Short mmCIF file of C-alpha atoms in Angstrom, two decimals:
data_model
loop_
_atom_site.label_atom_id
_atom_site.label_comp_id
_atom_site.label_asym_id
_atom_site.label_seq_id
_atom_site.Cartn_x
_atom_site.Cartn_y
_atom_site.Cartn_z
CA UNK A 17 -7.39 10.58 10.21
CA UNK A 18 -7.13 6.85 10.10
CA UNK A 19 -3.54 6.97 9.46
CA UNK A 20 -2.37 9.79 11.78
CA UNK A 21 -4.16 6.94 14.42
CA UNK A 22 -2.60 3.50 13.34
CA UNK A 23 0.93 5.70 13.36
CA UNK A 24 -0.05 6.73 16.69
CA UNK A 25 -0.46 3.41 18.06
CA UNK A 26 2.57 1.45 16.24
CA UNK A 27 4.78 4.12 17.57
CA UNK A 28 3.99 3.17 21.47
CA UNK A 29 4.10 -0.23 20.25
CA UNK A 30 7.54 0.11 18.71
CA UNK A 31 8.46 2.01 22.17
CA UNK A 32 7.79 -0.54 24.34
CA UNK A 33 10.90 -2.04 26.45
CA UNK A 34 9.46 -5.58 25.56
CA UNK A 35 9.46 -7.57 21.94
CA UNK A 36 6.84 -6.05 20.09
CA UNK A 37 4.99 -7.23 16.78
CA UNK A 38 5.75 -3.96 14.53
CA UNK A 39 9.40 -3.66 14.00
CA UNK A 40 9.85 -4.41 10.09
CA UNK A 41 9.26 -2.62 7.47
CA UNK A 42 9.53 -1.33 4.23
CA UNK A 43 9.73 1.53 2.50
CA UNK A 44 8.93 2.37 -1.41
CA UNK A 45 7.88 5.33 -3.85
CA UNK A 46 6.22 5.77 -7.21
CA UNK A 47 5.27 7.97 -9.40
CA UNK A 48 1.82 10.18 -9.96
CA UNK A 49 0.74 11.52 -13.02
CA UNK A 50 -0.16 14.98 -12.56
CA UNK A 51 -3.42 16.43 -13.79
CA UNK A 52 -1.68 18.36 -16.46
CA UNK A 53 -0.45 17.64 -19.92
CA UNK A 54 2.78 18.27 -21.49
CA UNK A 55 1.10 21.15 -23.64
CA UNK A 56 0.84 23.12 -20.62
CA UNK A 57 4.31 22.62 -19.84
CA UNK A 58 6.29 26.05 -21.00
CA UNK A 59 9.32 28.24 -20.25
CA UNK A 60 9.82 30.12 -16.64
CA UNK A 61 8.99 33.39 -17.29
CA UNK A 62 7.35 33.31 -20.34
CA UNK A 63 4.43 35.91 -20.75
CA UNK A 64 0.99 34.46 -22.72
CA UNK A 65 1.70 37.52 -24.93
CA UNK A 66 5.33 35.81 -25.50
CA UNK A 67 3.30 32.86 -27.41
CA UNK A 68 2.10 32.33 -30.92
CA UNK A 69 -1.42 33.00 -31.26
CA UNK A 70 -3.29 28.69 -31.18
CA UNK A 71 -4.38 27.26 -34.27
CA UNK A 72 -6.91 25.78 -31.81
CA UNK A 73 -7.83 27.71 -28.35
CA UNK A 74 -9.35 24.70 -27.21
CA UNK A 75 -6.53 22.11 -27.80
CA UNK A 76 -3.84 23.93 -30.07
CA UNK A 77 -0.86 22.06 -31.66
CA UNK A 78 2.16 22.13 -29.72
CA UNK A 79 5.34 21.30 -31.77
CA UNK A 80 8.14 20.08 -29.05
CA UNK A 81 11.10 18.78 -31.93
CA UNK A 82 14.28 20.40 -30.85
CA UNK A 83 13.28 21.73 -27.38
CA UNK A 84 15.10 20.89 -24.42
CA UNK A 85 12.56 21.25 -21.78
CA UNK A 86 13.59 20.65 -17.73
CA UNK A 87 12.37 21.26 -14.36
CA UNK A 88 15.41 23.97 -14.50
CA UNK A 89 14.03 26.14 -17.35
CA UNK A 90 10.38 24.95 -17.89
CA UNK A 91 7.08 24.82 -15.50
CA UNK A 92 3.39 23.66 -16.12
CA UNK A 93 1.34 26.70 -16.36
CA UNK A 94 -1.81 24.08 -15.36
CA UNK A 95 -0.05 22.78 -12.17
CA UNK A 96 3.04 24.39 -11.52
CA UNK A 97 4.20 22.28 -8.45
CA UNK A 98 4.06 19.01 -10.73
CA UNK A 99 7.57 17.96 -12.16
CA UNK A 100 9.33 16.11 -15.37
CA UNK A 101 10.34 12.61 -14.43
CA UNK A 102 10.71 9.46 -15.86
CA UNK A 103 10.38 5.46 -14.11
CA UNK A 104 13.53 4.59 -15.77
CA UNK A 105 15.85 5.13 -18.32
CA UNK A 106 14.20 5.06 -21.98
CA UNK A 107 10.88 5.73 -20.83
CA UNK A 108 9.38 9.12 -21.15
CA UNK A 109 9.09 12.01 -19.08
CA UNK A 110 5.98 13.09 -17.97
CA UNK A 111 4.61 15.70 -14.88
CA UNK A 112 4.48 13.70 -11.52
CA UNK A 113 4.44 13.37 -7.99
CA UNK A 114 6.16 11.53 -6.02
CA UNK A 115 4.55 8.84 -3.85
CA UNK A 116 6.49 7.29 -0.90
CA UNK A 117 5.40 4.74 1.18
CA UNK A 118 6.23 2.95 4.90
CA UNK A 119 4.45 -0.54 4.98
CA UNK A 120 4.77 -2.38 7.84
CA UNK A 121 5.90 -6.37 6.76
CA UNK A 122 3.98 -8.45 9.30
CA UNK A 123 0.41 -7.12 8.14
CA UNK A 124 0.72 -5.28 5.04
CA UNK A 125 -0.52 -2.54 6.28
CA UNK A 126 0.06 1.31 5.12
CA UNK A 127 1.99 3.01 8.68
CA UNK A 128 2.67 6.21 7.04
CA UNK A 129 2.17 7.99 3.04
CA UNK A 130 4.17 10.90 1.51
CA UNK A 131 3.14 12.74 -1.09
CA UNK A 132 5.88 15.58 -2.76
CA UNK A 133 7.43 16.85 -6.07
CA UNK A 134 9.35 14.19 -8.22
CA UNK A 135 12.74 14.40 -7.86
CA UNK A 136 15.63 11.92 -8.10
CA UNK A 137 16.29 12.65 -4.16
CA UNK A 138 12.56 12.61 -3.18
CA UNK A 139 11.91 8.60 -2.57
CA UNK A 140 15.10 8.59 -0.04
CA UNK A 141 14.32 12.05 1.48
CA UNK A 142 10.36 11.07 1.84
CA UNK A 143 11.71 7.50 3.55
CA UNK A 144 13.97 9.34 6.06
CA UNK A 145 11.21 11.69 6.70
CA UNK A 146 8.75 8.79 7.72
CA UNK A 147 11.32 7.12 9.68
CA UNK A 148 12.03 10.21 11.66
CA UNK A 149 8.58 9.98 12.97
CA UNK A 150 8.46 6.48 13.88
CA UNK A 151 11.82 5.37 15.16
CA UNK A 152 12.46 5.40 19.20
CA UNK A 153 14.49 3.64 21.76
CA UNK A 154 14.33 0.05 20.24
CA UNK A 155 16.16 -0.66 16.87
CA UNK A 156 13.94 -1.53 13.84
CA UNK A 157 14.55 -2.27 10.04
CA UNK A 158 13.96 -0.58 7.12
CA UNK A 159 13.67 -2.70 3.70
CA UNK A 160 14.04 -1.14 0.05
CA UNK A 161 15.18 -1.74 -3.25
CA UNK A 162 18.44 -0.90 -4.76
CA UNK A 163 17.57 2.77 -5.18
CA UNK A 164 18.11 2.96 -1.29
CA UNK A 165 21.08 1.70 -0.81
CA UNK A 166 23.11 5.16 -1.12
CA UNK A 167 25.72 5.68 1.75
CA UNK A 168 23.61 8.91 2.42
CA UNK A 169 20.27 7.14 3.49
CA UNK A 170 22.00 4.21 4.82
CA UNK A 171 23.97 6.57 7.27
CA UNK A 172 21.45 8.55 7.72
CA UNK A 173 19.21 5.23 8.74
CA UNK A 174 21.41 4.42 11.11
CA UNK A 175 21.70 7.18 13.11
CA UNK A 176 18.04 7.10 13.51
CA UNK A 177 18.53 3.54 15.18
CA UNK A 178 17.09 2.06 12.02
CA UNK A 179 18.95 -1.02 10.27
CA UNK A 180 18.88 -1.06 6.63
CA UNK A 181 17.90 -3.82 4.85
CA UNK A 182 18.14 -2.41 1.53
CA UNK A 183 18.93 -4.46 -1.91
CA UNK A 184 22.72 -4.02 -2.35
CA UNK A 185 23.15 -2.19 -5.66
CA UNK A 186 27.07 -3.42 -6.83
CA UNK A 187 26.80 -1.11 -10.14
CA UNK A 188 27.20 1.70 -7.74
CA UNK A 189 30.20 3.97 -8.00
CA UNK A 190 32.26 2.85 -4.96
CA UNK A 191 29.71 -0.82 -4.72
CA UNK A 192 27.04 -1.10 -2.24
CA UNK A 193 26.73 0.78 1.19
CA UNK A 194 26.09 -2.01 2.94
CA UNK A 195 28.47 -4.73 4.27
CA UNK A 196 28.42 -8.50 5.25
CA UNK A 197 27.24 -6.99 9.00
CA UNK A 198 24.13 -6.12 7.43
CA UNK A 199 23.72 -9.07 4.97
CA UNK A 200 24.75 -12.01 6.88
CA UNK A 201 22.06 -11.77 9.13
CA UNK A 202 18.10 -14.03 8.03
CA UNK A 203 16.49 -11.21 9.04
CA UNK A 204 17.64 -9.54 5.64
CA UNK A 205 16.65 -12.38 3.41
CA UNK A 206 13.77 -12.06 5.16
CA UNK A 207 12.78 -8.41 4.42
CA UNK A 208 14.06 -8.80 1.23
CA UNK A 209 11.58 -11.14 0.46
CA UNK A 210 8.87 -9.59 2.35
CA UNK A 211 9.70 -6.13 0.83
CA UNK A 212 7.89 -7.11 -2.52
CA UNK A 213 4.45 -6.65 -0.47
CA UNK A 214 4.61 -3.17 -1.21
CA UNK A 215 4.10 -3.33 -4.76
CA UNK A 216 0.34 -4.76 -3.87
CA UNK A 217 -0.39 -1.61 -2.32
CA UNK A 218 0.55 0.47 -5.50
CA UNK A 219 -1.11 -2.00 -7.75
CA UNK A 220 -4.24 -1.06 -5.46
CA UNK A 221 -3.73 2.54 -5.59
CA UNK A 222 -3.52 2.70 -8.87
CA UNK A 223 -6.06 0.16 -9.91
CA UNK A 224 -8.97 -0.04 -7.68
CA UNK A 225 -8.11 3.23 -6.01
CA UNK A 226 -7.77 4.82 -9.58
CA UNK A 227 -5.08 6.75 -8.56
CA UNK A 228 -3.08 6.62 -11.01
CA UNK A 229 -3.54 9.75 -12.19
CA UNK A 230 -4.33 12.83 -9.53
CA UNK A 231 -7.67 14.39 -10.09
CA UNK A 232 -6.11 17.65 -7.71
CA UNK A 233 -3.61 20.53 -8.70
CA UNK A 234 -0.50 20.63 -5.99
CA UNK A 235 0.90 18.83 -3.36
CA UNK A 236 -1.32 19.91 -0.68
CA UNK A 237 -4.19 18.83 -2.43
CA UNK A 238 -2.55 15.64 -4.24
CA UNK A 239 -1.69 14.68 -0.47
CA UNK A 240 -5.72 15.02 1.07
CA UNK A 241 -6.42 12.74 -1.91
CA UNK A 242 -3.46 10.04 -1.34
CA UNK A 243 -4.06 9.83 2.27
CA UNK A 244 -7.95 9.02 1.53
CA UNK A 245 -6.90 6.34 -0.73
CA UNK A 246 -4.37 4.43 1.30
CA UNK A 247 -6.81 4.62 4.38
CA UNK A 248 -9.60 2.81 2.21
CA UNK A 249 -6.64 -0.02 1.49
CA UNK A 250 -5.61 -0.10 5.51
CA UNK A 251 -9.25 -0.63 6.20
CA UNK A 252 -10.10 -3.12 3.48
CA UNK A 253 -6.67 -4.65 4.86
CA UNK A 254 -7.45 -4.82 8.28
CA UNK A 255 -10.70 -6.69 7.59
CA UNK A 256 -9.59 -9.21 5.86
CA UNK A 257 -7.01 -9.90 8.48
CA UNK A 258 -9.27 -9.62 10.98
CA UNK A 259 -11.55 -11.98 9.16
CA UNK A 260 -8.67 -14.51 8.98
CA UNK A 261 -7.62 -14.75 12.62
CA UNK A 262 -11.35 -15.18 13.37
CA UNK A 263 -11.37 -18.24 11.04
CA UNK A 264 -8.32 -19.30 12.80
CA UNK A 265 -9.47 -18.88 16.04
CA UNK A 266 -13.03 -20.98 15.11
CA UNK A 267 -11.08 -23.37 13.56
CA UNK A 268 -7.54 -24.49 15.85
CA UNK A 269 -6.67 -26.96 13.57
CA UNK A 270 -5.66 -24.63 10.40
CA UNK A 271 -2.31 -23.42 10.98
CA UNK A 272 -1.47 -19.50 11.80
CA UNK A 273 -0.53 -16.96 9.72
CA UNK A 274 2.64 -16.32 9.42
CA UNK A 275 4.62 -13.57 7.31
#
């Protein structure tokens, strides 16, 4: 696959003794509505027999009022694997995946994808995951927003020779995780300016990827269709940067890109 190759190649990059390009980036999740509707969505171990018979077979009315309903006690009979969760508090629940991302900040570019059941542990556990694959010998950075910065993953980053550059959360029981070490440095201004790049990709995947919404029951399957979407946006990507260093290169007055 496209991505199992660009991975491939950033990783000897990023192993190389001398000062390579790729050694910043960021990491990010979001959610994917699962192809299944709340109907579907009914207690563990409930037999069809269990049910009332449907007013309607085709789309029957489902009355919800006064019915706790969690990942704990309740599954989707349409796609099992796909979980409650919500983007925030005050919004509503619905069955999703969880999609994680590793961008790297120079380019923009899509270095590795994660696709896996919604949980509120998944986006840090899909991060470290990514990170395992990538890190080596030299020390890189890792930027995120304040649902990162949990003495967990920040540990946990560090022992994979990984700096955090995570957005310091203060509301947190016990304040951030990170210290003035971290923060006092440019280079975190820097990737926490940079680290709002990522939010292009989803608006792509979502938008002119329509992907949204999964057309595919289960992770597996979710995955295969995640991984064909963010290698379209790496490729449209790449061309348009290529395209830009060639106008630079025609042209030595304009100035270079920078990040």
């Amino acid at each position: 696959m496209v991505e199992a190759t660009i991975l491939a190649r950033l990783r000897d990059a990023v192993s190389e003794d001398g000062p390579g390009p790729f050694h910043h980036f960021t990491v990010d999740g979001t959610l994917i509505e699962a192809w299944a509707s709340l109907k579907s969505l009914r207690p563990k171990g409930e037999k069809p027999t269990d049910r009332t018979p449907p007013d309607d077979p085709g789309n029957p009315s489902v009355d919800f009022h006064g019915e706790r309903r969690q990942n704990a006690t309740h599954q989707s009979t349409t796609d099992p694997e796909a979980r409650l969760a919500k983007k925030g508090a005050g919004k509503e629940a619905r069955l999703c995946y969880t999609e994680s991302v590793l961008m790297e900040n120079r380019n923009g570019i899509i270095i590795a994808l994660r696709v896996g059941q919604a949980s509120g542990r998944a986006e840090s556990e899909q991060g470290l995951e990514m990170l395992q694959e990538l890190c080596g010998p030299r020390r890189i950075t890792v930027a995120g927003d304040k649902g990162y910065d949990t003495a967990a993953f920040v540990a946990s980053c560090r022992a994979l020779n990984v700096t955090p550059h995570v957005a310091q959360n203060e509301r947190r029981p016990g304040g951030s995780a990170l210290d003035l070490r971290t923060t006092n440095w440019p280079g975190y201004a820097v990737s926490q300016r940079v680290r709002k790049r990522v939010e292009e990709i989803f608006g792509w995947i979502k938008t002119v990827g329509n992907f949204r919404r999964t057309r595919y029951r289960g992770v597996e399957r979710t995955s295969f269709a995640a991984y064909l979407v963010g290698a379209s946006y790496n490729l449209l990507r790449i061309k348009a940067l290529s395209q830009r260093m060639n106008r630079v290169a025609s042209e030595p007055h304009l100035p270079r890109p920078t990040r």
